[in-house]
mmCIF file of C-alpha atoms in Angstrom:
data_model
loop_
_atom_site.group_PDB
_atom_site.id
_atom_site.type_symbol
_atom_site.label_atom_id
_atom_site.label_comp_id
_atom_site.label_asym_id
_atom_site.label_seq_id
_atom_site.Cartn_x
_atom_site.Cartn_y
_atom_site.Cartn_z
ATOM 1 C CA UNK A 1 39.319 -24.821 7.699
ATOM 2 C CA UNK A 2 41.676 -23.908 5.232
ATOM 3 C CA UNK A 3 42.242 -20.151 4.493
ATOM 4 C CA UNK A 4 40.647 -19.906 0.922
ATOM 5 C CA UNK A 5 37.457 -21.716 2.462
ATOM 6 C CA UNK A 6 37.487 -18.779 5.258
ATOM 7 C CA UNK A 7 37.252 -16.157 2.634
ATOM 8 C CA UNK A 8 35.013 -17.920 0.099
ATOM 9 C CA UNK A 9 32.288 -17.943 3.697
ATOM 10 C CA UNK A 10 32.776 -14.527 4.252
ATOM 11 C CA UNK A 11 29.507 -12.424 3.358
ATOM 12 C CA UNK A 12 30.010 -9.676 0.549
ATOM 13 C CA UNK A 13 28.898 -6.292 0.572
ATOM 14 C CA UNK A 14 25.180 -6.071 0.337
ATOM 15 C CA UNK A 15 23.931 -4.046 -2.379
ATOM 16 C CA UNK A 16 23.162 -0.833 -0.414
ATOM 17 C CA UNK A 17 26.798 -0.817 1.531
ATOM 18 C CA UNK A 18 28.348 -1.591 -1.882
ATOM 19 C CA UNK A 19 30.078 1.887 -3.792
ATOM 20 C CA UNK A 20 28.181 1.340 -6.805
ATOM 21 C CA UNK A 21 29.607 1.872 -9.993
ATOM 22 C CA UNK A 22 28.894 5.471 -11.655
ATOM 23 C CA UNK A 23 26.707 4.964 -15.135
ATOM 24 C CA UNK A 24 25.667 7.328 -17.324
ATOM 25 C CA UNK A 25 22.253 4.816 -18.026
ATOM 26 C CA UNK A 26 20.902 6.954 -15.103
ATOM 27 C CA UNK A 27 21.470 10.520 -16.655
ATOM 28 C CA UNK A 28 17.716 11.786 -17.760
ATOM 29 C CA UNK A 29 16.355 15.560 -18.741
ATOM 30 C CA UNK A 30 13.285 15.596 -17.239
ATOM 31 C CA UNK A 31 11.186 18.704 -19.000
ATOM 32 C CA UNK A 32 9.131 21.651 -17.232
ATOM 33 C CA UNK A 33 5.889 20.004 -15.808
ATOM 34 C CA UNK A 34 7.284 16.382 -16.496
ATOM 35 C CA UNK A 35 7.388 14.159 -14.086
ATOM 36 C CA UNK A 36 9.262 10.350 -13.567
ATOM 37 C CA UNK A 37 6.309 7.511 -14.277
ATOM 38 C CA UNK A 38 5.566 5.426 -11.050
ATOM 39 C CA UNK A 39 3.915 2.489 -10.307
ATOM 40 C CA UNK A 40 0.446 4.489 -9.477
ATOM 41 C CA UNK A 41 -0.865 7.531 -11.167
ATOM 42 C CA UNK A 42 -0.513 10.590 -8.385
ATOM 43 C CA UNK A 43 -3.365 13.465 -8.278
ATOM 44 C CA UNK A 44 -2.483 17.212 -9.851
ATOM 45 C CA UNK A 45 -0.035 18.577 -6.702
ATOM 46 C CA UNK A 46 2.518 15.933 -7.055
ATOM 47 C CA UNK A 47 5.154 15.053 -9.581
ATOM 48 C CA UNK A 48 8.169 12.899 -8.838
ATOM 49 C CA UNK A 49 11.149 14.433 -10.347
ATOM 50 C CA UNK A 50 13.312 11.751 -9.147
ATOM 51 C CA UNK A 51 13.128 8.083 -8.100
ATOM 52 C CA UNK A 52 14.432 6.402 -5.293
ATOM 53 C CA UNK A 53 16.047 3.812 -7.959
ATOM 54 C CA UNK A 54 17.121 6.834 -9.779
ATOM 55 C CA UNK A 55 19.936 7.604 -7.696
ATOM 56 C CA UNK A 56 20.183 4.071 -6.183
ATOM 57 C CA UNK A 57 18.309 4.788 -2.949
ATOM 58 C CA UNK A 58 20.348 8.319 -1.853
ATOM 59 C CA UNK A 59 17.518 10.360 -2.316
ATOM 60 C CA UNK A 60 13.951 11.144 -4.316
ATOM 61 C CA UNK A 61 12.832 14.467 -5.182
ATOM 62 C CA UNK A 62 9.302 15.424 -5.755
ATOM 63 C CA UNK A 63 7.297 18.624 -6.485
ATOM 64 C CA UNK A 64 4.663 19.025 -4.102
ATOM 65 C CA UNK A 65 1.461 21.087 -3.308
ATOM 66 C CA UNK A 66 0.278 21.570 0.519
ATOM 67 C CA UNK A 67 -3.558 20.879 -0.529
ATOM 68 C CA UNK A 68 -4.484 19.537 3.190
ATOM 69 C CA UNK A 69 -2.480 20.470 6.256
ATOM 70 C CA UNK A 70 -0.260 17.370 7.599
ATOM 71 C CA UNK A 71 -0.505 16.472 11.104
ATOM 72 C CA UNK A 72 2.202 15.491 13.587
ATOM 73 C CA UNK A 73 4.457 12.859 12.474
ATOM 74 C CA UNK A 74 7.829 11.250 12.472
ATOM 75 C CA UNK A 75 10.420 9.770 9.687
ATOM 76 C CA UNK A 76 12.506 7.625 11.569
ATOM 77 C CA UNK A 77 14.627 6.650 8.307
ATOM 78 C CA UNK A 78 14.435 9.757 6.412
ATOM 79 C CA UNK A 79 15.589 13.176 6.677
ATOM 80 C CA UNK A 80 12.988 15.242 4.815
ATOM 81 C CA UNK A 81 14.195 18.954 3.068
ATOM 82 C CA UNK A 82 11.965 21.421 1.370
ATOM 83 C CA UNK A 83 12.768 24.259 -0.731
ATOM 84 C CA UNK A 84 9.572 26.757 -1.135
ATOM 85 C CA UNK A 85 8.680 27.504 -4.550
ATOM 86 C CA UNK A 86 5.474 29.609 -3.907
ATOM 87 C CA UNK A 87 2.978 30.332 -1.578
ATOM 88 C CA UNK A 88 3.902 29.932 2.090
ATOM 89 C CA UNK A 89 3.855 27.099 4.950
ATOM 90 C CA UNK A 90 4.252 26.667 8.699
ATOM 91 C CA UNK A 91 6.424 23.986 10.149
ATOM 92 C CA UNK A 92 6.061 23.034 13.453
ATOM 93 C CA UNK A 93 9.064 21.448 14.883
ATOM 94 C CA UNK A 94 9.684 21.316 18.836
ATOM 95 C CA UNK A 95 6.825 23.643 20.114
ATOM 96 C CA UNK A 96 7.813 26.553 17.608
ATOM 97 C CA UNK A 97 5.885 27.373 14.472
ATOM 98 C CA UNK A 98 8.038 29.029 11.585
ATOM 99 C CA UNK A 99 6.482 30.576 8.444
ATOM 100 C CA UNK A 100 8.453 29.842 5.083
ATOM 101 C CA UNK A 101 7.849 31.900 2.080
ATOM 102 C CA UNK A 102 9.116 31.522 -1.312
ATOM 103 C CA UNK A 103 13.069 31.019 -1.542
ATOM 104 C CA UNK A 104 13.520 29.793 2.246
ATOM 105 C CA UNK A 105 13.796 26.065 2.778
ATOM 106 C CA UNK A 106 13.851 23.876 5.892
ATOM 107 C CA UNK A 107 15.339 20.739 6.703
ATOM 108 C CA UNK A 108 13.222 18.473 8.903
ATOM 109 C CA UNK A 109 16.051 15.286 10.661
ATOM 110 C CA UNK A 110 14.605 11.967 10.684
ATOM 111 C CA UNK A 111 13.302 11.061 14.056
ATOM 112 C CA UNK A 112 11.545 14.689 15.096
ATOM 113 C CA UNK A 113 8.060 15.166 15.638
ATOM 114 C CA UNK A 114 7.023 18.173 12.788
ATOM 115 C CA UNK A 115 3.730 19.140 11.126
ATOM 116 C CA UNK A 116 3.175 20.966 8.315
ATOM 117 C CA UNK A 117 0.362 23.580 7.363
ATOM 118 C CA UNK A 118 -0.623 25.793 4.162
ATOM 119 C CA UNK A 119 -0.340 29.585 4.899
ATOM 120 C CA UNK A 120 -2.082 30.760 1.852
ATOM 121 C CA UNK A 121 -3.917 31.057 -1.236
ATOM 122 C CA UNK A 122 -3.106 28.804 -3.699
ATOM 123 C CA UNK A 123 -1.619 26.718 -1.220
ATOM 124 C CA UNK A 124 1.768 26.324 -1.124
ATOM 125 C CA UNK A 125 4.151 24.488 -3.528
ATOM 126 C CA UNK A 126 7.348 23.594 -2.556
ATOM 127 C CA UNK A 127 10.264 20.822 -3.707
ATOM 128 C CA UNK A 128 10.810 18.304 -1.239
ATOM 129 C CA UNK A 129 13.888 16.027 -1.487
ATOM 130 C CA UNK A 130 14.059 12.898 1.059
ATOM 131 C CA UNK A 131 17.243 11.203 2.071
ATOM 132 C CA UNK A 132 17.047 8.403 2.132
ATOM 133 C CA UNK A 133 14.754 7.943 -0.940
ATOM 134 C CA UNK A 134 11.349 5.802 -0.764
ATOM 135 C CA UNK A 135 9.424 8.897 -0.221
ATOM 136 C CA UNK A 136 7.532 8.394 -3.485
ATOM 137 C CA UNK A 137 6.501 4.815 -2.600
ATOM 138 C CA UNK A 138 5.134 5.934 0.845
ATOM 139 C CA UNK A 139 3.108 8.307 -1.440
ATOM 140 C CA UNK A 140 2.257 5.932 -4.208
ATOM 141 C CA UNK A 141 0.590 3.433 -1.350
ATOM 142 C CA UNK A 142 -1.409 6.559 0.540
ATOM 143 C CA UNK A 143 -2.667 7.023 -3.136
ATOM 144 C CA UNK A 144 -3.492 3.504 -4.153
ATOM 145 C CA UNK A 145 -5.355 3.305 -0.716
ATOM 146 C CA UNK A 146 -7.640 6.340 -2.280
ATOM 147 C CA UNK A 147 -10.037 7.758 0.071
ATOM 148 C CA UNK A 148 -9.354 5.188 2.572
ATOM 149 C CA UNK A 149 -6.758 7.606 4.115
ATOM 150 C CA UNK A 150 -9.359 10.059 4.502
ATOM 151 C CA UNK A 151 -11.919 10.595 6.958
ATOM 152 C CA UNK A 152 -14.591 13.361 7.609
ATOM 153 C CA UNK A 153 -12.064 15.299 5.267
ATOM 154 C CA UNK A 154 -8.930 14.814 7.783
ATOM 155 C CA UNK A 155 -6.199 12.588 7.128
ATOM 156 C CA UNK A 156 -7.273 9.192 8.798
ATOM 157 C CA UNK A 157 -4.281 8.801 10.967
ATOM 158 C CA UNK A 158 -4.978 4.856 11.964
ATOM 159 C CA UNK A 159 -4.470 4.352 7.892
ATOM 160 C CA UNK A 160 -1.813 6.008 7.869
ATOM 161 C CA UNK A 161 0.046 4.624 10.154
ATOM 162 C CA UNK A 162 -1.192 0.981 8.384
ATOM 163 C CA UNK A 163 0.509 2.009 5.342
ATOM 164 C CA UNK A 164 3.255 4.321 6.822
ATOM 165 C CA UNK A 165 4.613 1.505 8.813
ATOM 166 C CA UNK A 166 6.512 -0.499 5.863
ATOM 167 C CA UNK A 167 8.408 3.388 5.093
ATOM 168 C CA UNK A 168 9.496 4.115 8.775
ATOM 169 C CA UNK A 169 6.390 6.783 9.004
ATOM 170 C CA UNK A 170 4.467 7.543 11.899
ATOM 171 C CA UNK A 171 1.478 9.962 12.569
ATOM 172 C CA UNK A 172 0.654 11.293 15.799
ATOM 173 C CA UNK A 173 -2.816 12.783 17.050
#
């Protein structure tokens, strides 16, 4: 095989190995209260402030409220951070339970058992960024699902899992 055959066989980077090339067609100014548009309409208590094809899979960002309390689970692709804007949480990570308040911010590695619970009245709102992004589609499929993911007012873990599977999410009794 002749050598200009030998590179012409050779695979090229795939698109998510690939440096991609910077463009200012993905600059926005998203407003106070705005939120990006998605493929399903999300309840009051979530707002995506960033896209995963915003910023070409790195990250998405969205503004959450802790209406229900979110049982044990894992993200075995994603590291999950959250900043708390009011309110206050516990996190329980490896047998400890910490309380955030407003200002304090966690970071919760892909791969660890955590939960999450509301601490307070409202509940608590906080900004959580995922790396990698896809966050938003895992929530965009709980909410097309509608009350299907719920039972007897719990999360309906089995459901979960159904649609958590395709986003590397898994919830634990």
């Amino acid at each position: 095989m002749s050598e200009s055959a030998e590179k012409s066989e050779k695979p090229e980077k795939s698109e998510k190995t690939a440096r991609p090339r910077p463009s200012a067609e993905r600059f926005f100014v998203l407003p106070a209260g705005a939120r990006r548009p998605g493929r399903v309409p999300l309840p009051p208590g979530f707002a995506v402030k960033a896209r995963t094809h915003d910023t070409e899979g790195r990250l998405s960002v969205l503004e959450t409220r802790l209406d229900i309390d979110i049982p044990p689970h894992i993200h075995h692709e994603a590291d999950e951070f959250l900043y708390i804007l009011e309110g206050e949480m516990e996190v329980d990570l490896g047998g400890e339970t910490h309380r955030l308040t407003p200002g304090m911010c966690v970071l919760l590695p892909h791969g660890i058992p955590h939960a999450l619970r509301n601490a307070s009245r409202p509940p608590a709102r906080c900004l959580q960024i995922s790396s990698p992004g896809g966050w938003e589609q895992f929530v965009e499929d709980m909410f097309e699902a509608g009350p299907v993911a719920m039972k007897d007012g719990h999360p309906d873990l089995d459901r979960l899992n159904e649609i958590g599977a395709a986003h590397g999410m898994e919830y634990r009794r």
